[in-house]
Amino acid sequence: MYSEGRGRRLELGIPLGDEDVRELGAPIVNMSIIVLNFAVFIIGLAAPWLIVPGSRSYSDVIAALGMVPAYVVAGERLYTIFTSMFLHGSWAHILGNMLYLYIFGDNIESILGKVRYVILYIASGLGAVVFHVASIAFMPSEALINAALSSANPWMIPAVGASGAISGVLGAYALLIPFSRVRMLTFWGWFPLVLNVPASIFIGFWFIYQLIMGLATSVSGVSAGIAFWAHVGGFLTGVALAPLLVDKRRLGLALRILLLKTYY
C-alpha cells in the first residue's frame, strides 16, 4: 500500500511544539480535523461496517475508500480523492500525521481564518493526488513489469493519508511565518536533545528530504511504500495558495505576536 506518510522517516527531528498565535482564536477547524481522522481510524478498526456497509476489516475500508490511481484517471471513484485524506494505514501513520497537524495547523488556521484554512487543506490534498498520479505516470517502464498483479502495480495500490493536505499546511507555514521557532527532539548519538530552530529550517529539511526521496524512487522505480511526490505536491500547493488565501490583517497580528514571543 502506498501511504502518504506511513513509515515516516525523521529527516531532522521530531517536532514537539511551536510558538502559537492562539490569541487570534481557538483552532476549532484544525482540532475538528484531528478528531475526525482519529474517529475514522478507530471506528474503521473496531466496526468497519459502520463506515463501509458489508466491510469485515479495516482493509476492506481502505480498498473501498482509498484513492486508487487507475480508477481516478479513468474518471471513476472520484470521491476517493477526498475520502482517502481521512484514512490511515497504521497507528504510527496517524499519530505521526496528527502530531504534525496539531503543531503546525493551528497557526495557519489563525492566520487564514477558518473557511480559508479548510480551502487550503482540501486543495493541498488535491494537489498531492495530482503529483502522486503524475509520479506513477512517469515511472520507468521496468517498474510496471508486474502490472498484471494488483499487489505490485502502483496504479492499483490505494493511497491513503492526510499527509498530502498536511504538507500544504507546512508549505503555508514556511512561507508566512518562517522565523517561528519549532521545538524538536533530535539525537546526538544516543543522547536526546531538545532544540529550538526556525520553522524555515525544520520544514526546509523536511521538504528537501521528500524531494530527494521522490526523485530517487522515480529514477529507480522502487517504491519505499511512501507517496513522497504527494508530499511534494501538497507542499507546493500550500506555498502557491497561501498568498492568495492569507488574511493580511491577521498575518500582521500574528507576526507581531511571534516577534514578541521570540525576542522578549
PDB file of C-alpha atoms in Angstrom:
ATOM      1  CA  MET A   1       0.000   0.000   0.000  1.00  0.00           C
ATOM      2  CA  TYR A   2       1.158   3.499  -0.793  1.00  0.00           C
ATOM      3  CA  SER A   3       0.619   5.546   2.332  1.00  0.00           C
ATOM      4  CA  GLU A   4       1.181   9.280   2.288  1.00  0.00           C
ATOM      5  CA  GLY A   5       3.443   9.263   5.303  1.00  0.00           C
ATOM      6  CA  ARG A   6       3.314   5.655   6.546  1.00  0.00           C
ATOM      7  CA  GLY A   7       6.737   4.723   7.876  1.00  0.00           C
ATOM      8  CA  ARG A   8       7.705   8.383   8.112  1.00  0.00           C
ATOM      9  CA  ARG A   9      11.460   8.869   8.403  1.00  0.00           C
ATOM     10  CA  LEU A  10      12.787  11.509  10.778  1.00  0.00           C
ATOM     11  CA  GLU A  11      14.515  13.966   8.476  1.00  0.00           C
ATOM     12  CA  LEU A  12      15.686  16.432  11.128  1.00  0.00           C
ATOM     13  CA  GLY A  13      13.906  15.509  14.343  1.00  0.00           C
ATOM     14  CA  ILE A  14      10.533  15.029  15.963  1.00  0.00           C
ATOM     15  CA  PRO A  15       8.551  18.271  16.336  1.00  0.00           C
ATOM     16  CA  LEU A  16       7.390  18.873  19.898  1.00  0.00           C
ATOM     17  CA  GLY A  17       5.769  22.281  19.588  1.00  0.00           C
ATOM     18  CA  ASP A  18       5.994  25.787  18.213  1.00  0.00           C
ATOM     19  CA  GLU A  19       5.180  29.377  19.138  1.00  0.00           C
ATOM     20  CA  ASP A  20       1.445  29.563  18.697  1.00  0.00           C
ATOM     21  CA  VAL A  21      -0.737  32.574  17.968  1.00  0.00           C
ATOM     22  CA  ARG A  22      -3.915  31.293  19.593  1.00  0.00           C
ATOM     23  CA  GLU A  23      -4.565  34.822  20.755  1.00  0.00           C
ATOM     24  CA  LEU A  24      -6.212  35.168  17.338  1.00  0.00           C
ATOM     25  CA  GLY A  25      -8.735  32.449  18.154  1.00  0.00           C
ATOM     26  CA  ALA A  26      -9.049  28.793  19.046  1.00  0.00           C
ATOM     27  CA  PRO A  27      -8.089  26.387  16.223  1.00  0.00           C
ATOM     28  CA  ILE A  28     -11.536  24.800  16.080  1.00  0.00           C
ATOM     29  CA  VAL A  29     -11.240  23.572  12.480  1.00  0.00           C
ATOM     30  CA  ASN A  30      -7.787  22.088  12.985  1.00  0.00           C
ATOM     31  CA  MET A  31      -8.843  20.209  16.106  1.00  0.00           C
ATOM     32  CA  SER A  32     -12.018  19.031  14.360  1.00  0.00           C
ATOM     33  CA  ILE A  33      -9.956  17.575  11.504  1.00  0.00           C
ATOM     34  CA  ILE A  34      -7.733  15.764  14.009  1.00  0.00           C
ATOM     35  CA  VAL A  35     -10.724  14.352  15.892  1.00  0.00           C
ATOM     36  CA  LEU A  36     -12.350  13.256  12.624  1.00  0.00           C
ATOM     37  CA  ASN A  37      -9.207  11.436  11.496  1.00  0.00           C
ATOM     38  CA  PHE A  38      -8.909   9.566  14.789  1.00  0.00           C
ATOM     39  CA  ALA A  39     -12.627   8.761  14.791  1.00  0.00           C
ATOM     40  CA  VAL A  40     -12.499   7.291  11.288  1.00  0.00           C
ATOM     41  CA  PHE A  41      -9.404   5.237  12.126  1.00  0.00           C
ATOM     42  CA  ILE A  42     -10.715   3.860  15.420  1.00  0.00           C
ATOM     43  CA  ILE A  43     -14.174   3.084  14.053  1.00  0.00           C
ATOM     44  CA  GLY A  44     -12.581   1.522  10.992  1.00  0.00           C
ATOM     45  CA  LEU A  45     -10.607  -0.838  13.214  1.00  0.00           C
ATOM     46  CA  ALA A  46     -13.398  -1.617  15.670  1.00  0.00           C
ATOM     47  CA  ALA A  47     -16.502  -1.576  13.471  1.00  0.00           C
ATOM     48  CA  PRO A  48     -15.542  -1.192   9.773  1.00  0.00           C
ATOM     49  CA  TRP A  49     -19.111  -1.957   8.643  1.00  0.00           C
ATOM     50  CA  LEU A  50     -20.208   1.377  10.111  1.00  0.00           C
ATOM     51  CA  ILE A  51     -18.039   3.171   7.552  1.00  0.00           C
ATOM     52  CA  VAL A  52     -18.500   0.863   4.566  1.00  0.00           C
ATOM     53  CA  PRO A  53     -21.533  -1.441   4.879  1.00  0.00           C
ATOM     54  CA  GLY A  54     -20.536  -5.054   4.454  1.00  0.00           C
ATOM     55  CA  SER A  55     -16.887  -4.494   5.384  1.00  0.00           C
ATOM     56  CA  ARG A  56     -15.378  -7.107   7.671  1.00  0.00           C
ATOM     57  CA  SER A  57     -11.989  -5.458   8.258  1.00  0.00           C
ATOM     58  CA  TYR A  58     -10.273  -2.108   8.031  1.00  0.00           C
ATOM     59  CA  SER A  59      -8.537  -3.385   4.902  1.00  0.00           C
ATOM     60  CA  ASP A  60     -11.961  -3.525   3.246  1.00  0.00           C
ATOM     61  CA  VAL A  61     -12.499   0.141   4.169  1.00  0.00           C
ATOM     62  CA  ILE A  62      -9.179   1.121   2.627  1.00  0.00           C
ATOM     63  CA  ALA A  63      -9.945  -0.881  -0.501  1.00  0.00           C
ATOM     64  CA  ALA A  64     -13.299   0.881  -0.855  1.00  0.00           C
ATOM     65  CA  LEU A  65     -12.340   4.433   0.098  1.00  0.00           C
ATOM     66  CA  GLY A  66      -8.600   4.628  -0.644  1.00  0.00           C
ATOM     67  CA  MET A  67      -7.555   6.551  -3.751  1.00  0.00           C
ATOM     68  CA  VAL A  68      -6.648   4.027  -6.466  1.00  0.00           C
ATOM     69  CA  PRO A  69      -4.876   5.985  -9.257  1.00  0.00           C
ATOM     70  CA  ALA A  70      -6.159   3.797 -12.104  1.00  0.00           C
ATOM     71  CA  TYR A  71      -9.782   4.440 -11.167  1.00  0.00           C
ATOM     72  CA  VAL A  72      -9.336   8.180 -10.673  1.00  0.00           C
ATOM     73  CA  VAL A  73      -7.569   8.596 -14.021  1.00  0.00           C
ATOM     74  CA  ALA A  74     -10.468   6.738 -15.635  1.00  0.00           C
ATOM     75  CA  GLY A  75     -12.920   9.138 -14.009  1.00  0.00           C
ATOM     76  CA  GLU A  76     -14.224   6.511 -11.601  1.00  0.00           C
ATOM     77  CA  ARG A  77     -14.490   6.586  -7.799  1.00  0.00           C
ATOM     78  CA  LEU A  78     -13.562  10.268  -7.750  1.00  0.00           C
ATOM     79  CA  TYR A  79     -14.982  10.568  -4.248  1.00  0.00           C
ATOM     80  CA  THR A  80     -11.949   8.626  -3.008  1.00  0.00           C
ATOM     81  CA  ILE A  81      -9.814  11.701  -3.676  1.00  0.00           C
ATOM     82  CA  PHE A  82     -11.477  13.139  -0.580  1.00  0.00           C
ATOM     83  CA  THR A  83     -12.187  10.044   1.493  1.00  0.00           C
ATOM     84  CA  SER A  84      -8.577   8.874   1.254  1.00  0.00           C
ATOM     85  CA  MET A  85      -7.490  12.022   3.111  1.00  0.00           C
ATOM     86  CA  PHE A  86      -9.158  10.678   6.263  1.00  0.00           C
ATOM     87  CA  LEU A  87      -7.801   7.126   6.162  1.00  0.00           C
ATOM     88  CA  HIS A  88      -4.510   5.901   7.613  1.00  0.00           C
ATOM     89  CA  GLY A  89      -2.587   2.684   7.332  1.00  0.00           C
ATOM     90  CA  SER A  90      -1.455   2.209  10.929  1.00  0.00           C
ATOM     91  CA  TRP A  91      -1.232   3.781  14.369  1.00  0.00           C
ATOM     92  CA  ALA A  92       2.258   5.081  13.552  1.00  0.00           C
ATOM     93  CA  HIS A  93       0.895   6.631  10.362  1.00  0.00           C
ATOM     94  CA  ILE A  94      -1.967   8.510  12.001  1.00  0.00           C
ATOM     95  CA  LEU A  95      -0.022   9.527  15.117  1.00  0.00           C
ATOM     96  CA  GLY A  96       2.789  10.999  13.020  1.00  0.00           C
ATOM     97  CA  ASN A  97       0.411  12.877  10.750  1.00  0.00           C
ATOM     98  CA  MET A  98      -1.758  14.229  13.557  1.00  0.00           C
ATOM     99  CA  LEU A  99       1.298  15.348  15.513  1.00  0.00           C
ATOM    100  CA  TYR A 100       2.402  17.496  12.578  1.00  0.00           C
ATOM    101  CA  LEU A 101      -1.117  18.809  12.031  1.00  0.00           C
ATOM    102  CA  TYR A 102      -1.570  19.644  15.719  1.00  0.00           C
ATOM    103  CA  ILE A 103       1.697  21.566  15.889  1.00  0.00           C
ATOM    104  CA  PHE A 104       1.614  23.429  12.581  1.00  0.00           C
ATOM    105  CA  GLY A 105      -2.059  23.644  11.694  1.00  0.00           C
ATOM    106  CA  ASP A 106      -3.316  25.897  14.484  1.00  0.00           C
ATOM    107  CA  ASN A 107      -1.191  28.890  13.481  1.00  0.00           C
ATOM    108  CA  ILE A 108      -2.195  28.617   9.838  1.00  0.00           C
ATOM    109  CA  GLU A 109      -5.859  28.461  10.777  1.00  0.00           C
ATOM    110  CA  SER A 110      -5.377  31.540  12.956  1.00  0.00           C
ATOM    111  CA  ILE A 111      -3.737  33.420  10.090  1.00  0.00           C
ATOM    112  CA  LEU A 112      -6.042  32.364   7.267  1.00  0.00           C
ATOM    113  CA  GLY A 113      -9.311  32.119   9.141  1.00  0.00           C
ATOM    114  CA  LYS A 114     -11.472  29.019   9.382  1.00  0.00           C
ATOM    115  CA  VAL A 115     -13.031  28.901   5.897  1.00  0.00           C
ATOM    116  CA  ARG A 116      -9.798  29.711   4.062  1.00  0.00           C
ATOM    117  CA  TYR A 117      -7.956  27.142   6.136  1.00  0.00           C
ATOM    118  CA  VAL A 118     -10.375  24.436   5.011  1.00  0.00           C
ATOM    119  CA  ILE A 119      -9.849  25.544   1.398  1.00  0.00           C
ATOM    120  CA  LEU A 120      -6.062  25.345   1.799  1.00  0.00           C
ATOM    121  CA  TYR A 121      -6.266  21.937   3.455  1.00  0.00           C
ATOM    122  CA  ILE A 122      -8.543  20.319   0.869  1.00  0.00           C
ATOM    123  CA  ALA A 123      -6.809  21.974  -2.105  1.00  0.00           C
ATOM    124  CA  SER A 124      -3.418  20.782  -0.859  1.00  0.00           C
ATOM    125  CA  GLY A 125      -4.805  17.261  -0.624  1.00  0.00           C
ATOM    126  CA  LEU A 126      -5.969  17.552  -4.233  1.00  0.00           C
ATOM    127  CA  GLY A 127      -2.567  18.835  -5.301  1.00  0.00           C
ATOM    128  CA  ALA A 128      -0.992  15.845  -3.578  1.00  0.00           C
ATOM    129  CA  VAL A 129      -3.190  13.475  -5.587  1.00  0.00           C
ATOM    130  CA  VAL A 130      -2.210  15.163  -8.864  1.00  0.00           C
ATOM    131  CA  PHE A 131       1.508  14.830  -8.113  1.00  0.00           C
ATOM    132  CA  HIS A 132       1.136  11.246  -6.905  1.00  0.00           C
ATOM    133  CA  VAL A 133      -0.687  10.164 -10.054  1.00  0.00           C
ATOM    134  CA  ALA A 134       1.793  12.044 -12.242  1.00  0.00           C
ATOM    135  CA  SER A 135       4.722  10.357 -10.473  1.00  0.00           C
ATOM    136  CA  ILE A 136       3.297   6.953 -11.378  1.00  0.00           C
ATOM    137  CA  ALA A 137       2.707   8.017 -14.975  1.00  0.00           C
ATOM    138  CA  PHE A 138       6.385   8.969 -15.295  1.00  0.00           C
ATOM    139  CA  MET A 139       7.758   5.838 -13.610  1.00  0.00           C
ATOM    140  CA  PRO A 140      10.255   3.821 -15.679  1.00  0.00           C
ATOM    141  CA  SER A 141       8.547   1.078 -17.658  1.00  0.00           C
ATOM    142  CA  GLU A 142      10.509  -1.601 -15.810  1.00  0.00           C
ATOM    143  CA  ALA A 143       8.760  -0.551 -12.601  1.00  0.00           C
ATOM    144  CA  LEU A 144       5.498  -1.746 -14.151  1.00  0.00           C
ATOM    145  CA  ILE A 145       6.714  -5.189 -15.176  1.00  0.00           C
ATOM    146  CA  ASN A 146       4.259  -6.799 -12.770  1.00  0.00           C
ATOM    147  CA  ALA A 147       1.431  -4.523 -13.835  1.00  0.00           C
ATOM    148  CA  ALA A 148      -0.898  -7.507 -14.087  1.00  0.00           C
ATOM    149  CA  LEU A 149      -0.598  -8.045 -10.342  1.00  0.00           C
ATOM    150  CA  SER A 150      -2.627  -5.523  -8.380  1.00  0.00           C
ATOM    151  CA  SER A 151      -0.362  -6.100  -5.359  1.00  0.00           C
ATOM    152  CA  ALA A 152       2.631  -4.814  -7.340  1.00  0.00           C
ATOM    153  CA  ASN A 153       1.045  -2.385  -9.781  1.00  0.00           C
ATOM    154  CA  PRO A 154       1.272   1.191  -8.439  1.00  0.00           C
ATOM    155  CA  TRP A 155      -1.780   2.147 -10.498  1.00  0.00           C
ATOM    156  CA  MET A 156      -3.859  -0.263  -8.407  1.00  0.00           C
ATOM    157  CA  ILE A 157      -2.447   0.381  -4.935  1.00  0.00           C
ATOM    158  CA  PRO A 158      -4.745   2.519  -2.725  1.00  0.00           C
ATOM    159  CA  ALA A 159      -3.146   5.724  -1.469  1.00  0.00           C
ATOM    160  CA  VAL A 160      -4.321   6.853   1.946  1.00  0.00           C
ATOM    161  CA  GLY A 161      -3.311   9.501   4.443  1.00  0.00           C
ATOM    162  CA  ALA A 162      -3.692  13.128   5.404  1.00  0.00           C
ATOM    163  CA  SER A 163      -0.055  13.990   4.787  1.00  0.00           C
ATOM    164  CA  GLY A 164      -0.652  15.470   1.349  1.00  0.00           C
ATOM    165  CA  ALA A 165      -3.019  18.012   2.888  1.00  0.00           C
ATOM    166  CA  ILE A 166      -0.756  18.487   5.915  1.00  0.00           C
ATOM    167  CA  SER A 167       2.178  19.118   3.583  1.00  0.00           C
ATOM    168  CA  GLY A 168       0.229  22.079   2.221  1.00  0.00           C
ATOM    169  CA  VAL A 169      -0.125  23.386   5.757  1.00  0.00           C
ATOM    170  CA  LEU A 170       3.654  23.079   6.161  1.00  0.00           C
ATOM    171  CA  GLY A 171       4.181  24.957   2.898  1.00  0.00           C
ATOM    172  CA  ALA A 172       1.949  27.811   4.043  1.00  0.00           C
ATOM    173  CA  TYR A 173       3.691  27.845   7.432  1.00  0.00           C
ATOM    174  CA  ALA A 174       7.169  28.057   5.900  1.00  0.00           C
ATOM    175  CA  LEU A 175       6.074  30.883   3.612  1.00  0.00           C
ATOM    176  CA  LEU A 176       4.036  33.001   6.036  1.00  0.00           C
ATOM    177  CA  ILE A 177       5.886  32.646   9.355  1.00  0.00           C
ATOM    178  CA  PRO A 178       9.313  31.178   8.537  1.00  0.00           C
ATOM    179  CA  PHE A 179      11.007  32.592  11.650  1.00  0.00           C
ATOM    180  CA  SER A 180       8.584  30.991  14.131  1.00  0.00           C
ATOM    181  CA  ARG A 181      10.566  28.719  16.437  1.00  0.00           C
ATOM    182  CA  VAL A 182       9.945  24.966  16.375  1.00  0.00           C
ATOM    183  CA  ARG A 183      10.896  22.819  19.368  1.00  0.00           C
ATOM    184  CA  MET A 184      12.168  19.476  18.200  1.00  0.00           C
ATOM    185  CA  LEU A 185      13.607  16.307  19.650  1.00  0.00           C
ATOM    186  CA  THR A 186      16.754  15.030  17.972  1.00  0.00           C
ATOM    187  CA  PHE A 187      19.618  12.779  18.946  1.00  0.00           C
ATOM    188  CA  TRP A 188      23.361  13.230  19.244  1.00  0.00           C
ATOM    189  CA  GLY A 189      24.407   9.606  19.083  1.00  0.00           C
ATOM    190  CA  TRP A 190      22.236   8.012  21.765  1.00  0.00           C
ATOM    191  CA  PHE A 191      21.673  11.269  23.653  1.00  0.00           C
ATOM    192  CA  PRO A 192      18.339  13.051  23.180  1.00  0.00           C
ATOM    193  CA  LEU A 193      18.436  16.800  22.632  1.00  0.00           C
ATOM    194  CA  VAL A 194      15.631  19.352  22.529  1.00  0.00           C
ATOM    195  CA  LEU A 195      16.436  22.223  20.185  1.00  0.00           C
ATOM    196  CA  ASN A 196      14.653  25.366  19.030  1.00  0.00           C
ATOM    197  CA  VAL A 197      15.071  26.025  15.316  1.00  0.00           C
ATOM    198  CA  PRO A 198      13.358  28.391  12.864  1.00  0.00           C
ATOM    199  CA  ALA A 199      10.420  26.823  11.067  1.00  0.00           C
ATOM    200  CA  SER A 200      12.112  27.580   7.755  1.00  0.00           C
ATOM    201  CA  ILE A 201      14.977  25.248   8.680  1.00  0.00           C
ATOM    202  CA  PHE A 202      12.848  22.443  10.112  1.00  0.00           C
ATOM    203  CA  ILE A 203      10.331  22.470   7.269  1.00  0.00           C
ATOM    204  CA  GLY A 204      13.049  23.158   4.704  1.00  0.00           C
ATOM    205  CA  PHE A 205      14.920  19.988   5.674  1.00  0.00           C
ATOM    206  CA  TRP A 206      11.645  18.074   5.638  1.00  0.00           C
ATOM    207  CA  PHE A 207      10.841  19.253   2.100  1.00  0.00           C
ATOM    208  CA  ILE A 208      14.324  18.574   0.759  1.00  0.00           C
ATOM    209  CA  TYR A 209      14.116  15.030   2.104  1.00  0.00           C
ATOM    210  CA  GLN A 210      10.733  14.467   0.423  1.00  0.00           C
ATOM    211  CA  LEU A 211      12.074  15.821  -2.862  1.00  0.00           C
ATOM    212  CA  ILE A 212      15.246  13.719  -2.797  1.00  0.00           C
ATOM    213  CA  MET A 213      13.332  10.557  -1.928  1.00  0.00           C
ATOM    214  CA  GLY A 214      10.724  11.316  -4.584  1.00  0.00           C
ATOM    215  CA  LEU A 215      13.411  11.685  -7.234  1.00  0.00           C
ATOM    216  CA  ALA A 216      15.157   8.539  -6.021  1.00  0.00           C
ATOM    217  CA  THR A 217      12.009   6.430  -6.227  1.00  0.00           C
ATOM    218  CA  SER A 218      11.125   7.849  -9.645  1.00  0.00           C
ATOM    219  CA  VAL A 219      14.553   7.126 -11.110  1.00  0.00           C
ATOM    220  CA  SER A 220      14.918   3.676  -9.563  1.00  0.00           C
ATOM    221  CA  GLY A 221      11.300   2.656  -9.950  1.00  0.00           C
ATOM    222  CA  VAL A 222      11.494   1.109  -6.473  1.00  0.00           C
ATOM    223  CA  SER A 223       8.814   2.269  -4.063  1.00  0.00           C
ATOM    224  CA  ALA A 224       9.540   2.880  -0.392  1.00  0.00           C
ATOM    225  CA  GLY A 225       5.851   2.496   0.455  1.00  0.00           C
ATOM    226  CA  ILE A 226       5.537   6.253   0.934  1.00  0.00           C
ATOM    227  CA  ALA A 227       3.998   8.652  -1.568  1.00  0.00           C
ATOM    228  CA  PHE A 228       6.827  11.200  -1.495  1.00  0.00           C
ATOM    229  CA  TRP A 229       5.556  13.048  -4.557  1.00  0.00           C
ATOM    230  CA  ALA A 230       2.199  13.500  -2.841  1.00  0.00           C
ATOM    231  CA  HIS A 231       4.044  15.323  -0.064  1.00  0.00           C
ATOM    232  CA  VAL A 232       5.896  17.472  -2.585  1.00  0.00           C
ATOM    233  CA  GLY A 233       2.682  18.280  -4.449  1.00  0.00           C
ATOM    234  CA  GLY A 234       0.790  19.151  -1.290  1.00  0.00           C
ATOM    235  CA  PHE A 235       3.633  21.365  -0.085  1.00  0.00           C
ATOM    236  CA  LEU A 236       3.896  23.290  -3.359  1.00  0.00           C
ATOM    237  CA  THR A 237       0.116  23.719  -3.466  1.00  0.00           C
ATOM    238  CA  GLY A 238       0.206  25.222   0.012  1.00  0.00           C
ATOM    239  CA  VAL A 239       3.021  27.574  -0.957  1.00  0.00           C
ATOM    240  CA  ALA A 240       1.102  28.686  -4.055  1.00  0.00           C
ATOM    241  CA  LEU A 241      -2.232  29.208  -2.294  1.00  0.00           C
ATOM    242  CA  ALA A 242      -1.038  30.811   0.944  1.00  0.00           C
ATOM    243  CA  PRO A 243      -0.503  34.299  -0.570  1.00  0.00           C
ATOM    244  CA  LEU A 244      -3.947  34.132  -2.192  1.00  0.00           C
ATOM    245  CA  LEU A 245      -5.778  32.996   0.926  1.00  0.00           C
ATOM    246  CA  VAL A 246      -3.914  34.899   3.622  1.00  0.00           C
ATOM    247  CA  ASP A 247      -5.762  37.494   5.678  1.00  0.00           C
ATOM    248  CA  LYS A 248      -3.191  40.294   5.760  1.00  0.00           C
ATOM    249  CA  ARG A 249      -4.617  41.837   8.916  1.00  0.00           C
ATOM    250  CA  ARG A 250      -4.476  38.544  10.790  1.00  0.00           C
ATOM    251  CA  LEU A 251      -0.999  37.838   9.399  1.00  0.00           C
ATOM    252  CA  GLY A 252       0.215  41.212  10.673  1.00  0.00           C
ATOM    253  CA  LEU A 253      -1.162  40.467  14.129  1.00  0.00           C
ATOM    254  CA  ALA A 254       0.389  37.013  14.103  1.00  0.00           C
ATOM    255  CA  LEU A 255       3.788  38.366  13.113  1.00  0.00           C
ATOM    256  CA  ARG A 256       3.701  40.889  15.962  1.00  0.00           C
ATOM    257  CA  ILE A 257       2.725  38.181  18.450  1.00  0.00           C
ATOM    258  CA  LEU A 258       5.511  35.894  17.241  1.00  0.00           C
ATOM    259  CA  LEU A 259       8.097  38.670  17.353  1.00  0.00           C
ATOM    260  CA  LEU A 260       7.186  39.425  20.953  1.00  0.00           C
ATOM    261  CA  LYS A 261       7.417  35.746  21.890  1.00  0.00           C
ATOM    262  CA  THR A 262      10.706  35.301  20.069  1.00  0.00           C
ATOM    263  CA  TYR A 263      12.636  38.299  21.295  1.00  0.00           C
ATOM    264  CA  TYR A 264      11.067  39.181  24.638  1.00  0.00           C
TER     265      TYR A 264
END
